[in-house]
CSV table of C-alpha atoms in Angstrom, one decimal:
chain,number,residue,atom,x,y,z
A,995,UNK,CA,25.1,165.5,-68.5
A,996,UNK,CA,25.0,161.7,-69.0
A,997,UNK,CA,28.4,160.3,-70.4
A,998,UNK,CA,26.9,156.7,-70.9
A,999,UNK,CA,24.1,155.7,-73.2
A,1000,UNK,CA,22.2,152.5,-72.0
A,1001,UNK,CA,21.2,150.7,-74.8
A,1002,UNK,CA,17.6,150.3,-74.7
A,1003,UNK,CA,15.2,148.0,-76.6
A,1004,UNK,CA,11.6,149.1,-77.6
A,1005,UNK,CA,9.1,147.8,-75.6
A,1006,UNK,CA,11.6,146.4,-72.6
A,1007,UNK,CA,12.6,147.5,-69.7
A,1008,UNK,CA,16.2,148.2,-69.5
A,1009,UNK,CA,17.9,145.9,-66.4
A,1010,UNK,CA,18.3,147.9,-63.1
A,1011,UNK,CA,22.3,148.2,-63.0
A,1012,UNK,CA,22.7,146.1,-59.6
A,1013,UNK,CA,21.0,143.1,-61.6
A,1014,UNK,CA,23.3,143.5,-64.7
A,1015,UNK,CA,26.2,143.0,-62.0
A,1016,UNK,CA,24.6,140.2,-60.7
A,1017,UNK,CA,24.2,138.6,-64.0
A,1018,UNK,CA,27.4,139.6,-65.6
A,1019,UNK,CA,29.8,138.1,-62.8
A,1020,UNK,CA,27.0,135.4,-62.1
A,1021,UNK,CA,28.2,134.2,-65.9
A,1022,UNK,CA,32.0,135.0,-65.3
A,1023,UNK,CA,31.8,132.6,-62.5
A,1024,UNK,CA,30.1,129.6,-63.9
A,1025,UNK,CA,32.4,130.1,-67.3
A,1026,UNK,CA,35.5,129.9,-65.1
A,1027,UNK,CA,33.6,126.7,-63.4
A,1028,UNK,CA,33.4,125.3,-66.2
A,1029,UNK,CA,36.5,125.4,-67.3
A,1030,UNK,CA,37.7,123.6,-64.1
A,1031,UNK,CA,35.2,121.1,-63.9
A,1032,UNK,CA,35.8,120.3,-67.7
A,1033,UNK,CA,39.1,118.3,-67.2
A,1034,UNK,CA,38.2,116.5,-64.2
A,1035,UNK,CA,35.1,115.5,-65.9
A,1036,UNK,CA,37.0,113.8,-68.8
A,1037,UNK,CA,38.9,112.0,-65.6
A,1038,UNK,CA,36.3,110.7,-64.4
A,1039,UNK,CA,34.8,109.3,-67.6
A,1040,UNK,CA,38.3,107.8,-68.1
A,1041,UNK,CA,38.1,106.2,-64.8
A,1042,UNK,CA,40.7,108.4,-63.4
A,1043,UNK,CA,38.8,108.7,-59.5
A,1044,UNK,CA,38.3,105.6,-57.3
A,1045,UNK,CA,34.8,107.3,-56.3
A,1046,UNK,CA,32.8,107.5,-58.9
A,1047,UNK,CA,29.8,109.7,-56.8
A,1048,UNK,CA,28.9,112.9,-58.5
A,1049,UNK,CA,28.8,114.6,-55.1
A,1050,UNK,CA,32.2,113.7,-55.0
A,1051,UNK,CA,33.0,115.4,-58.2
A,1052,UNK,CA,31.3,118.5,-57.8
A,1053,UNK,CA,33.1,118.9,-54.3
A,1054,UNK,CA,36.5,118.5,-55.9
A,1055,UNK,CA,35.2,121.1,-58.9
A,1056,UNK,CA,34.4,123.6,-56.0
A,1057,UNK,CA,37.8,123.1,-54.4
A,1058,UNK,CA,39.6,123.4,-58.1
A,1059,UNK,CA,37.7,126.8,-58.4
A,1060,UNK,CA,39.0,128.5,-55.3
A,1061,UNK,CA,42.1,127.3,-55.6
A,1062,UNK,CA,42.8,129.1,-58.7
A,1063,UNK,CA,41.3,132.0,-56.9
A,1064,UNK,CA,43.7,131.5,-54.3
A,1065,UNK,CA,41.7,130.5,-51.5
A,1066,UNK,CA,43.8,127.8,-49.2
A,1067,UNK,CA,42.7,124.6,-48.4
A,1068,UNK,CA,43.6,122.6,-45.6
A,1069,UNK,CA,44.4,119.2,-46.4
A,1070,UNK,CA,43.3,116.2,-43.7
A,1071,UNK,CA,45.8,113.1,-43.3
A,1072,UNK,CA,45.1,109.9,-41.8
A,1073,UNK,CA,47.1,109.6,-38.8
A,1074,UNK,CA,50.7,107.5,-39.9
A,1075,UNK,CA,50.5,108.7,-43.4
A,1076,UNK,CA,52.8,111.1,-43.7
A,1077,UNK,CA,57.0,110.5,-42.2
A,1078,UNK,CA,56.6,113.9,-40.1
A,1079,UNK,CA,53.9,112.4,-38.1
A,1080,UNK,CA,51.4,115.6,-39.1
A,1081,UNK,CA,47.7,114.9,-40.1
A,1082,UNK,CA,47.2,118.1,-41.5
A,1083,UNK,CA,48.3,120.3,-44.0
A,1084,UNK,CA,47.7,124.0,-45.6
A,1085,UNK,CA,47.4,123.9,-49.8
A,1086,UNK,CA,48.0,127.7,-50.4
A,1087,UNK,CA,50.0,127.1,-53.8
A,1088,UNK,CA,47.5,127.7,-56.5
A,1089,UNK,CA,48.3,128.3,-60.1
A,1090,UNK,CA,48.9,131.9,-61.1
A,1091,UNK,CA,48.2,130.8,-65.0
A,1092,UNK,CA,45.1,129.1,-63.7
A,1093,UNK,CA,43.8,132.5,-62.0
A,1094,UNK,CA,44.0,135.0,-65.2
A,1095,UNK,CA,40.7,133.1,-66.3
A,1096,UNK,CA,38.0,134.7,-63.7
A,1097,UNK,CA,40.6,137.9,-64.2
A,1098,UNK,CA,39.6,138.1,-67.9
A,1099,UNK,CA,36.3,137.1,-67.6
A,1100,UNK,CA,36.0,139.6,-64.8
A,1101,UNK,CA,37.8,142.3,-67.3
A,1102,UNK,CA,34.8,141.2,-69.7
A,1103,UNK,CA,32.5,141.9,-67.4
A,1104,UNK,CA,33.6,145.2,-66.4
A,1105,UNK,CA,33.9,146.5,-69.2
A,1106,UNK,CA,30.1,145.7,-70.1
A,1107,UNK,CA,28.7,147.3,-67.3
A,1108,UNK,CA,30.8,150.5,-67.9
A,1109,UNK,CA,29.4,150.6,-71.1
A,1110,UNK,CA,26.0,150.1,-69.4
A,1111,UNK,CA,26.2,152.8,-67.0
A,1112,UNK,CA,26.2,156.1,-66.0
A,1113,UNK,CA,29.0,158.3,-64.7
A,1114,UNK,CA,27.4,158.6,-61.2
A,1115,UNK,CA,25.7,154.7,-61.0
A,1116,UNK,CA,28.3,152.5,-61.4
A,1117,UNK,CA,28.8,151.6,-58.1
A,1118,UNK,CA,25.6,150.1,-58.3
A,1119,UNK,CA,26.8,147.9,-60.8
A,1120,UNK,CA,30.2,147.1,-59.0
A,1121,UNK,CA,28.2,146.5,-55.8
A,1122,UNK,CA,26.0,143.8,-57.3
A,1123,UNK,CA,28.6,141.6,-59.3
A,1124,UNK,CA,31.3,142.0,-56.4
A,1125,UNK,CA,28.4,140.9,-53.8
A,1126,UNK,CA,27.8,138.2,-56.0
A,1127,UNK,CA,30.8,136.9,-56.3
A,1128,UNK,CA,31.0,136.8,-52.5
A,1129,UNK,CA,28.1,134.8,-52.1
A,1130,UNK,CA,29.5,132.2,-54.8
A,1131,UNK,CA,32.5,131.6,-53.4
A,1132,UNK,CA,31.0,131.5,-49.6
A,1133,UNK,CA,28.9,128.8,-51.0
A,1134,UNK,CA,31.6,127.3,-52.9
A,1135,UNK,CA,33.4,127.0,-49.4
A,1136,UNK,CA,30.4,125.1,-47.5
A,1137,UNK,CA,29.6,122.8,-50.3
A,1138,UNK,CA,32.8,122.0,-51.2
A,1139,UNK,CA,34.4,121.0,-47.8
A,1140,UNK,CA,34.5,117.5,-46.4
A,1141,UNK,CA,36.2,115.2,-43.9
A,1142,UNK,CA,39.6,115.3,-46.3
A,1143,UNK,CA,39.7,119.3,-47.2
A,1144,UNK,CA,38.0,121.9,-45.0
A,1145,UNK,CA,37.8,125.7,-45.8
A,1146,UNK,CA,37.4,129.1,-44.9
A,1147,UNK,CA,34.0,130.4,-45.3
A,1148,UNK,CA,35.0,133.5,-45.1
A,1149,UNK,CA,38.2,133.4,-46.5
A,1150,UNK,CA,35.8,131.3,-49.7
A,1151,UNK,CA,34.1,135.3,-50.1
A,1152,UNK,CA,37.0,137.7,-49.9
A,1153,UNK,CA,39.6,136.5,-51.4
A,1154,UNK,CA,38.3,135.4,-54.6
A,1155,UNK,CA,37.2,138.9,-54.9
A,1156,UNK,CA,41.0,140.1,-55.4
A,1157,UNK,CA,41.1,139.0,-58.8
A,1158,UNK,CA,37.9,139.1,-59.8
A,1159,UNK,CA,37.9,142.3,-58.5
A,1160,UNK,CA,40.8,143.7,-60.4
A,1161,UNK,CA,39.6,142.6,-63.6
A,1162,UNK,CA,36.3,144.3,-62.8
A,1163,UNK,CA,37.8,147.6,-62.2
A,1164,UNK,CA,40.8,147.4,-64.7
A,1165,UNK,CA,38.1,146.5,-67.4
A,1166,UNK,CA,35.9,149.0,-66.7
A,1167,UNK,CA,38.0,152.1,-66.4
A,1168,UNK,CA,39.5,150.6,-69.7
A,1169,UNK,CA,36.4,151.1,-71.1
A,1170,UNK,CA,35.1,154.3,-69.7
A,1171,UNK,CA,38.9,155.9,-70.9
A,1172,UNK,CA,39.3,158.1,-67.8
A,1173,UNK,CA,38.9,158.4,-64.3
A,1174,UNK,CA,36.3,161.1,-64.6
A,1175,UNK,CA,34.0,158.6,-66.6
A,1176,UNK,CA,34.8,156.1,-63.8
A,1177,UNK,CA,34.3,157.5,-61.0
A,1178,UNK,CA,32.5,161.3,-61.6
A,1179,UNK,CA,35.9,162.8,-60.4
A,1180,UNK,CA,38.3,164.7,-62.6
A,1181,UNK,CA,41.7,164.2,-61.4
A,1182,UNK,CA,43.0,166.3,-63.6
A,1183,UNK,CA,41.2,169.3,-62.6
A,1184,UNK,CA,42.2,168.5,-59.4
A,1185,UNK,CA,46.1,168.2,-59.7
A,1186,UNK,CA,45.6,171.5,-61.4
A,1187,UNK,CA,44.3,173.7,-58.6
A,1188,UNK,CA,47.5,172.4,-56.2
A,1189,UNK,CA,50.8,174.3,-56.2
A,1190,UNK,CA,53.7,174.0,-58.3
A,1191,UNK,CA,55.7,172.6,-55.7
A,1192,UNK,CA,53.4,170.0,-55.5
A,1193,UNK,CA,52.6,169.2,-58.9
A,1194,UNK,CA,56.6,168.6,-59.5
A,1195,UNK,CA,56.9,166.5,-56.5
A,1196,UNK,CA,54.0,164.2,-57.6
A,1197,UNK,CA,55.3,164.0,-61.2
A,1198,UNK,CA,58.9,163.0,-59.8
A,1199,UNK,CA,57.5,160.0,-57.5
A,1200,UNK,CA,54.8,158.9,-60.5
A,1201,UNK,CA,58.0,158.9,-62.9
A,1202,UNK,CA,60.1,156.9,-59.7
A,1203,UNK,CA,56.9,154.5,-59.5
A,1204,UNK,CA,56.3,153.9,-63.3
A,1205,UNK,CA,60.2,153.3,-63.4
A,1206,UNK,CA,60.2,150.8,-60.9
A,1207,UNK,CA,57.2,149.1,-62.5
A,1208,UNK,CA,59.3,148.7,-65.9
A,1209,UNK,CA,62.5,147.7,-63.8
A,1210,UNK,CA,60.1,144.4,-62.1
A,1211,UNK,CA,58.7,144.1,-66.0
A,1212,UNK,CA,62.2,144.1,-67.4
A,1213,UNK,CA,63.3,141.3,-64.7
A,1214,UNK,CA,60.5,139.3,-65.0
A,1215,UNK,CA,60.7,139.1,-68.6
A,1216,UNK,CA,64.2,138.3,-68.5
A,1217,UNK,CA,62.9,135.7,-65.7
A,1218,UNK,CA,60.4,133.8,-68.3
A,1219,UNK,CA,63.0,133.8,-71.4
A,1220,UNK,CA,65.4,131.6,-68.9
A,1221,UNK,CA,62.2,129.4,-68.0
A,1222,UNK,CA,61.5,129.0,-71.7
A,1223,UNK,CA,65.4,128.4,-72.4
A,1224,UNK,CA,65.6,125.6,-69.9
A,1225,UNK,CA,62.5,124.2,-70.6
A,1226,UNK,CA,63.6,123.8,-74.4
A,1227,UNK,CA,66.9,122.6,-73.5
A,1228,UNK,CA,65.5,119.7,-71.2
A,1229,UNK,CA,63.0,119.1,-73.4
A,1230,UNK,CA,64.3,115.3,-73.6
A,1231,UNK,CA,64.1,114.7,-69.8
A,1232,UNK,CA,61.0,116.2,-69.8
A,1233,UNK,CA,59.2,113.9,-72.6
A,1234,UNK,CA,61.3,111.0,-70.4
A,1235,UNK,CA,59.1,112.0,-67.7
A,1236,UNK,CA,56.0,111.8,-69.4
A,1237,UNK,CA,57.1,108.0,-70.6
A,1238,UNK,CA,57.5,106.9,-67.1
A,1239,UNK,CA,54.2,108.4,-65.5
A,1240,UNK,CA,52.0,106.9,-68.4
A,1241,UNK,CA,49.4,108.4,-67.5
A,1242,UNK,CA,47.3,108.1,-70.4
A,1243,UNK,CA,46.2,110.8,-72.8
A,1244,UNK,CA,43.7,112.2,-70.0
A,1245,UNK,CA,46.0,112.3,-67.5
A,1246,UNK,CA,48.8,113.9,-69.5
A,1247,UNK,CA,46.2,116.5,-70.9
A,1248,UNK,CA,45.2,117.3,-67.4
A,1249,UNK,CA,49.3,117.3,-66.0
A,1250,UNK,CA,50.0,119.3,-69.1
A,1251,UNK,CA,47.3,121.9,-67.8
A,1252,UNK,CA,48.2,122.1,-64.3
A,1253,UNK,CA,51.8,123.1,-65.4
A,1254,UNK,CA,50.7,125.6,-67.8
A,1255,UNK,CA,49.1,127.2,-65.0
A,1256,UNK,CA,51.7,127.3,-63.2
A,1257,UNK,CA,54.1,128.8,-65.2
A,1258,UNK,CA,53.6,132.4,-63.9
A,1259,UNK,CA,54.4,130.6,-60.7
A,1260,UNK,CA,58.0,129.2,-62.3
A,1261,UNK,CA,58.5,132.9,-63.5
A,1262,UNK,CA,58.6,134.1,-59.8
A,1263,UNK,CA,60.7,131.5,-58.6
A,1264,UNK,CA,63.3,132.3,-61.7
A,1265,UNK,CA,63.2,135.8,-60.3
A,1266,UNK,CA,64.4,134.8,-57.1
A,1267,UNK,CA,67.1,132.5,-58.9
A,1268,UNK,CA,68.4,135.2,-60.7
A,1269,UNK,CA,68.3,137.8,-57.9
A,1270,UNK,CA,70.5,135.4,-55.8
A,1271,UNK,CA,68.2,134.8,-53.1
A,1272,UNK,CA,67.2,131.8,-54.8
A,1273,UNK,CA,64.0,129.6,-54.1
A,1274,UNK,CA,63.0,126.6,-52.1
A,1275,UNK,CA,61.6,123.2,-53.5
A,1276,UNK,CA,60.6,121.9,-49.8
A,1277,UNK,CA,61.7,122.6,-46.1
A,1278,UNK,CA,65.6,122.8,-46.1
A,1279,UNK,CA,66.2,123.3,-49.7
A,1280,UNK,CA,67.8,126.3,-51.8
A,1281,UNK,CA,68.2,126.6,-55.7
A,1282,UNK,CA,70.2,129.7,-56.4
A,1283,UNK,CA,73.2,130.5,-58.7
A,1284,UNK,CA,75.5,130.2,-55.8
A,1285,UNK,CA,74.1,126.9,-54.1
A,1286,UNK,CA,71.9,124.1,-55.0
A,1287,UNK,CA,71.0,122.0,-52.5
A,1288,UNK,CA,67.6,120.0,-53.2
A,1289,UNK,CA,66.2,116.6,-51.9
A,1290,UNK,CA,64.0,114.2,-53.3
A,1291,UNK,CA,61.6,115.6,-56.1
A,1292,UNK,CA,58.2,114.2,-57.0
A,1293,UNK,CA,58.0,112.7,-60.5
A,1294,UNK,CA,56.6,116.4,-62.3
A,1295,UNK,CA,57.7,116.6,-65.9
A,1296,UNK,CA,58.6,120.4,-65.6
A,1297,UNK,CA,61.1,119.3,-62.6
A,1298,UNK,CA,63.6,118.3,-65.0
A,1299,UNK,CA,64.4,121.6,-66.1
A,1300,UNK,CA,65.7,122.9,-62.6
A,1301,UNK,CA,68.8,124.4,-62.9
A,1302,UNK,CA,71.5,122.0,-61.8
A,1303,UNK,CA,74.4,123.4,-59.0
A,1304,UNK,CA,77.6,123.7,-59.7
A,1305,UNK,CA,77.5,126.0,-63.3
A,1306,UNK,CA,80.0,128.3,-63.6
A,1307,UNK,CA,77.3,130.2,-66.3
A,1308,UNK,CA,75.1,130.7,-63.2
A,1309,UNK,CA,76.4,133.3,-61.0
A,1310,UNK,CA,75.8,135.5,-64.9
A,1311,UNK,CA,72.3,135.3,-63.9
A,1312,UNK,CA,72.8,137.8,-61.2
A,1313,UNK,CA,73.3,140.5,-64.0
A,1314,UNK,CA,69.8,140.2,-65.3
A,1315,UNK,CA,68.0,142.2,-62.6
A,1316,UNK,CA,70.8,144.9,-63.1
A,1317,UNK,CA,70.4,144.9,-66.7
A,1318,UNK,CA,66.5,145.3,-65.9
A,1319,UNK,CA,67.7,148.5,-63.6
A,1320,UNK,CA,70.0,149.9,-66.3
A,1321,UNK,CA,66.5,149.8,-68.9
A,1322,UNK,CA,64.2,151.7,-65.9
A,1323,UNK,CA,67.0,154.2,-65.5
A,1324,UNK,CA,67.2,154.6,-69.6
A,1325,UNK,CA,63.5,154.6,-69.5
A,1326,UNK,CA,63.4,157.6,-66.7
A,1327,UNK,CA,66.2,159.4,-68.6
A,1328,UNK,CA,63.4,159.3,-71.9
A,1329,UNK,CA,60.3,159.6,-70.2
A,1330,UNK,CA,60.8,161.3,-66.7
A,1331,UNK,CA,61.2,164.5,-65.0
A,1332,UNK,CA,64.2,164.8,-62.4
A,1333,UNK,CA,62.6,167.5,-60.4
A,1334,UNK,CA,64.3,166.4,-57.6
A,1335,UNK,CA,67.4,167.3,-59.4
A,1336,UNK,CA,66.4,170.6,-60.3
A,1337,UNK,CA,65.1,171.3,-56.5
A,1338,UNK,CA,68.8,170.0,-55.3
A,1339,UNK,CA,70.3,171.9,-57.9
A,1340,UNK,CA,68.5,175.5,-56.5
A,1341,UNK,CA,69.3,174.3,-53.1
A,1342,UNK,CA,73.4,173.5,-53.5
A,1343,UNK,CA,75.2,175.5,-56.4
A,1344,UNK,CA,77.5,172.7,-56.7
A,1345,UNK,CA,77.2,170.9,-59.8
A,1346,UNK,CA,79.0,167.8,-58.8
A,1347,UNK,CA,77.4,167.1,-56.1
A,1348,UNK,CA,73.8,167.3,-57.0
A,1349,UNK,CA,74.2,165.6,-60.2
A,1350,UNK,CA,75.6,162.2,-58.5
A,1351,UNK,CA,73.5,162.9,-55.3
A,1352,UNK,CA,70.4,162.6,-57.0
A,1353,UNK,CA,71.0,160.0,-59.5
A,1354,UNK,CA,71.8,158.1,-56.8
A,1355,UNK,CA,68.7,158.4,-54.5
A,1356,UNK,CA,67.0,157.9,-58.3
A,1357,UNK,CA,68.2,154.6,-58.3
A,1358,UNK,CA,67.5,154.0,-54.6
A,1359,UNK,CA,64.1,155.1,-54.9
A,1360,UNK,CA,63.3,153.0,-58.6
A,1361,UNK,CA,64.8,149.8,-56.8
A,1362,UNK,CA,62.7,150.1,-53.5
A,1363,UNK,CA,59.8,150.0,-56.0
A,1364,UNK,CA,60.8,147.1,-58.0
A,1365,UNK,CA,61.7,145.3,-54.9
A,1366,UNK,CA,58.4,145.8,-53.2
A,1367,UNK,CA,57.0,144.5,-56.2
A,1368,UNK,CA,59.2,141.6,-56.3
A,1369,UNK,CA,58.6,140.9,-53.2
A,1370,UNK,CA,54.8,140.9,-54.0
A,1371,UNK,CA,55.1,138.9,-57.4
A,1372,UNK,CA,57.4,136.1,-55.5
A,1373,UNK,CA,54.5,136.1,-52.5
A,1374,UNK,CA,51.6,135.2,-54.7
A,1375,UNK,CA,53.8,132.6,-56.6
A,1376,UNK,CA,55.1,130.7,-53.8
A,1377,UNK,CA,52.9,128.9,-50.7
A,1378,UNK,CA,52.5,125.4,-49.1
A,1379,UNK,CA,51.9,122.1,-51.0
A,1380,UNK,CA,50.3,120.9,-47.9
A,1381,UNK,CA,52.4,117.3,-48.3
A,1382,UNK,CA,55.3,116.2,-46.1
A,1383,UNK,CA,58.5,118.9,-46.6
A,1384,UNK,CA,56.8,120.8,-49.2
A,1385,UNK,CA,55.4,123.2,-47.3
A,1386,UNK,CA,57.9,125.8,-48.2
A,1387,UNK,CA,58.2,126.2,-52.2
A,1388,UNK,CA,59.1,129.3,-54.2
A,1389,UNK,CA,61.3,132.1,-53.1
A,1390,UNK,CA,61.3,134.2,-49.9
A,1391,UNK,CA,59.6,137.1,-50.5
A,1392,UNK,CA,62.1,139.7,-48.0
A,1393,UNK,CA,65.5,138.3,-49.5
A,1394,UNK,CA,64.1,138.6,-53.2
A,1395,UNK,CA,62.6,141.8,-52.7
A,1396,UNK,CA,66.2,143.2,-50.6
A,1397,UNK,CA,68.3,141.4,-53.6
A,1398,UNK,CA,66.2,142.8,-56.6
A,1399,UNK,CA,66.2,146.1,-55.0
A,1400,UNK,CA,69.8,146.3,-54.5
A,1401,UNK,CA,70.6,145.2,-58.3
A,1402,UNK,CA,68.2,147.2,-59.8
A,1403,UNK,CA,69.0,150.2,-58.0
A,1404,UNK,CA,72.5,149.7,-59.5
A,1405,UNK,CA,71.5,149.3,-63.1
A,1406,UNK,CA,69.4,152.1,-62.8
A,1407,UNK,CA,72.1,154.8,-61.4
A,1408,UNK,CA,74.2,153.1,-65.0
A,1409,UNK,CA,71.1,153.9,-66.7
A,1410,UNK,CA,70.5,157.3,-66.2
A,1411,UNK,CA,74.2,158.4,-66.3
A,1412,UNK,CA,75.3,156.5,-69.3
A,1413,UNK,CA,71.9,157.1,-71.3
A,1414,UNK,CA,72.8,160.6,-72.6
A,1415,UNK,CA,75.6,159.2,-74.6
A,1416,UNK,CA,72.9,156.1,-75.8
A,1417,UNK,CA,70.6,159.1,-76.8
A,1418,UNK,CA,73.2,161.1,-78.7
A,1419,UNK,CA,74.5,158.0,-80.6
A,1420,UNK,CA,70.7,157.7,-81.8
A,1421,UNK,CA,70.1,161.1,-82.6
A,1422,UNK,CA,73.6,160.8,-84.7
């Protein structure tokens, strides 16, 4: 039985599926083109490049589009230029905010050819936009490269496929509403024929999984309200900025942009503030609520609002990922099963020694979660600006990840002990 009805117009063909995948992520990736190229065009037209050839333009548009897709570029210096006596450099800092663009459009788009397909012939669908994109982004690669940036031919076809790719699945099973609609598999029907045994063993780790993802949610929103706090508090430094670049209403509408995007980027580095492993601005730098030792800054508005050393408000900071830990244990107290508990509890007839026992390896589990995921969120935030000392910016992916492990894990065991008495007080 077909569970997808392809629309169909009288007297046309309908679109073999592999084309439709062609032509859906064909238009995702001239739409997200666009909307690079558009700002540099309006810098150009203000006079903003000291080459004015096209060619020249259209090679910094294909650079601008795989950078947001996280492809790096390596930079070429004259010899002399820069202090450390290096001619080249790696740009693998790439705006995050920027990237979410081919990831929606990509969502778009996979949610179209869902709707276009069959159960069993989506893949064909998937197989012709993914290719596609490939072949864009390799070409993207040659074209765009010259004596001052080469890339990666091959790193300019896989890895723009990561987000476009997740957007193309995540859209598409959104709109087919279940795996079996998505793939021709019903998972359900197959956890159902396993045993008991393992049925409760998968429930407990999906439970320990979905915890840990809303201990990393919890931590990095409590990560972007301190961004947005000490962006609004140095608001004046930041406008004072602005005032001493003058760089005209292009300019500043361009700046403006590039920081936008990169404010997923500032979320991961607040992460690693408020873990305690702090984050780097430069080789030899550390921001954290226990030290603050920074060099000379480039003149970016958004710099201002770094967190100055020497606050005695700081080291509260470290209480955020614990208080993300103590809503994931709450959360698995409301929502999970401790079979793990009841397996201990047949095992040991010893009521207090199970009960702390496995509360415990609960919170262990949860924050080995949330710090892989950390560790994850900080890595795609943080690279190389290519330039002098800044080749190390963001936070350090193994010391975040080991810190926001550690603190959630302790707000989690709080969690699940103390919730009970949360969830009688609302019941009351």
């Amino acid at each position: 039985m077909k569970l997808f009805t392809r629309p169909k117009t009288p007297g046309v063909l309908p679109m073999p599926l592999w084309l439709q995948g062609v032509v859906e992520f064909g238009q995702a990736a001239v739409l997200s083109a666009l909307l690079v190229f558009l700002p540099l065009i309006g810098v150009w037209f203000a006079d903003g490049f000291t080459d004015r050839n096209f060619a020249s333009l259209a090679r910094l548009g294909g650079q601008g589009w795989l950078l947001i897709h996280g492809v790096p570029l390596t930079l070429t210096f004259p010899a002399g230029t820069l202090a450390s006596g290096a001619t080249s450099g790696l740009l693998s800092l790439f705006p995050l905010g920027l990237t979410l663009i081919p990831f929606f459009l990509s969502w778009r788009a996979g949610r179209r050819l869902a709707k276009a397909s069959y159960t069993d012939q989506l893949w064909q669908a998937l197989l012709g936009a993914l290719g596609t994109y490939a072949l864009l982004g390799a070409a993207a690669a040659h074209f765009s490269g010259n004596e001052d940036v080469s890339i990666s031919v091959t790193a300019g076809a896989l890895i723009p496929l990561i987000s476009a790719g997740l957007g193309l699945f995540i859209g598409a099973r959104r709109e087919a509403g279940s795996w079996v609609r998505l793939i021709g598999v019903d998972l359900t029907d197959w956890i159902s024929r396993t045993s008991q045994h393992s049925r409760w063993a998968g429930s407990y780790v999906w439970a320990v999984i979905r915890a840990g993802v809303v201990g990393i949610t919890a931590a990095l929103g409590f990560s972007a309200l301190l961004v947005t706090a000490a962006l609004a508090m140095s608001w004046a430094e930041i406008v004072a900025v602005y005032q001493h670049l003058d760089a005209g209403i292009i300019g500043g509408v361009v700046l403006t942009v590039v920081e936008l995007g990169m404010m997923p980027n500032f979320m991961g580095w607040a992460l690693g503030w408020t873990s305690g492993a702090g984050f780097s601005l430069g080789t030899g730098s550390l921001i954290s609520p226990l030290e603050t030792t920074v060099g000379p800054l480039p003149a970016v508005p958004v710099f201002a609002a770094l967190p100055a050393g020497g606050s005695e408000y700081a080291v509260a900071a470290l209480a955020l990922p614990v208080a993300a830990g103590f809503l994931a244990g709450w959360w698995f107290l409301r929502e999970g099963e401790n079979h793990f508990d009841e397996w201990l509890s047949l095992k040991v007839r010893a009521r207090w020694f199970t009960a702390p026992v496995s509360t415990v390896l609960l919170g262990v589990f949860v924050g080995l979660v949330s710090g892989i995921l950390a560790a994850a969120a900080v890595l795609i935030s943080s690279g190389s600006a290519g330039i002098g000392r800044f080749v190390e910016v963001g936070a350090d992916p193994l010391w975040t990840g080991l810190w926001i492990a550690a603190e959630v894990a302790v707000g989690v065991v709080v969690g699940y002990a103390v919730g009970p008495w949360l969830e009688r007080e609302e019941r009351a």
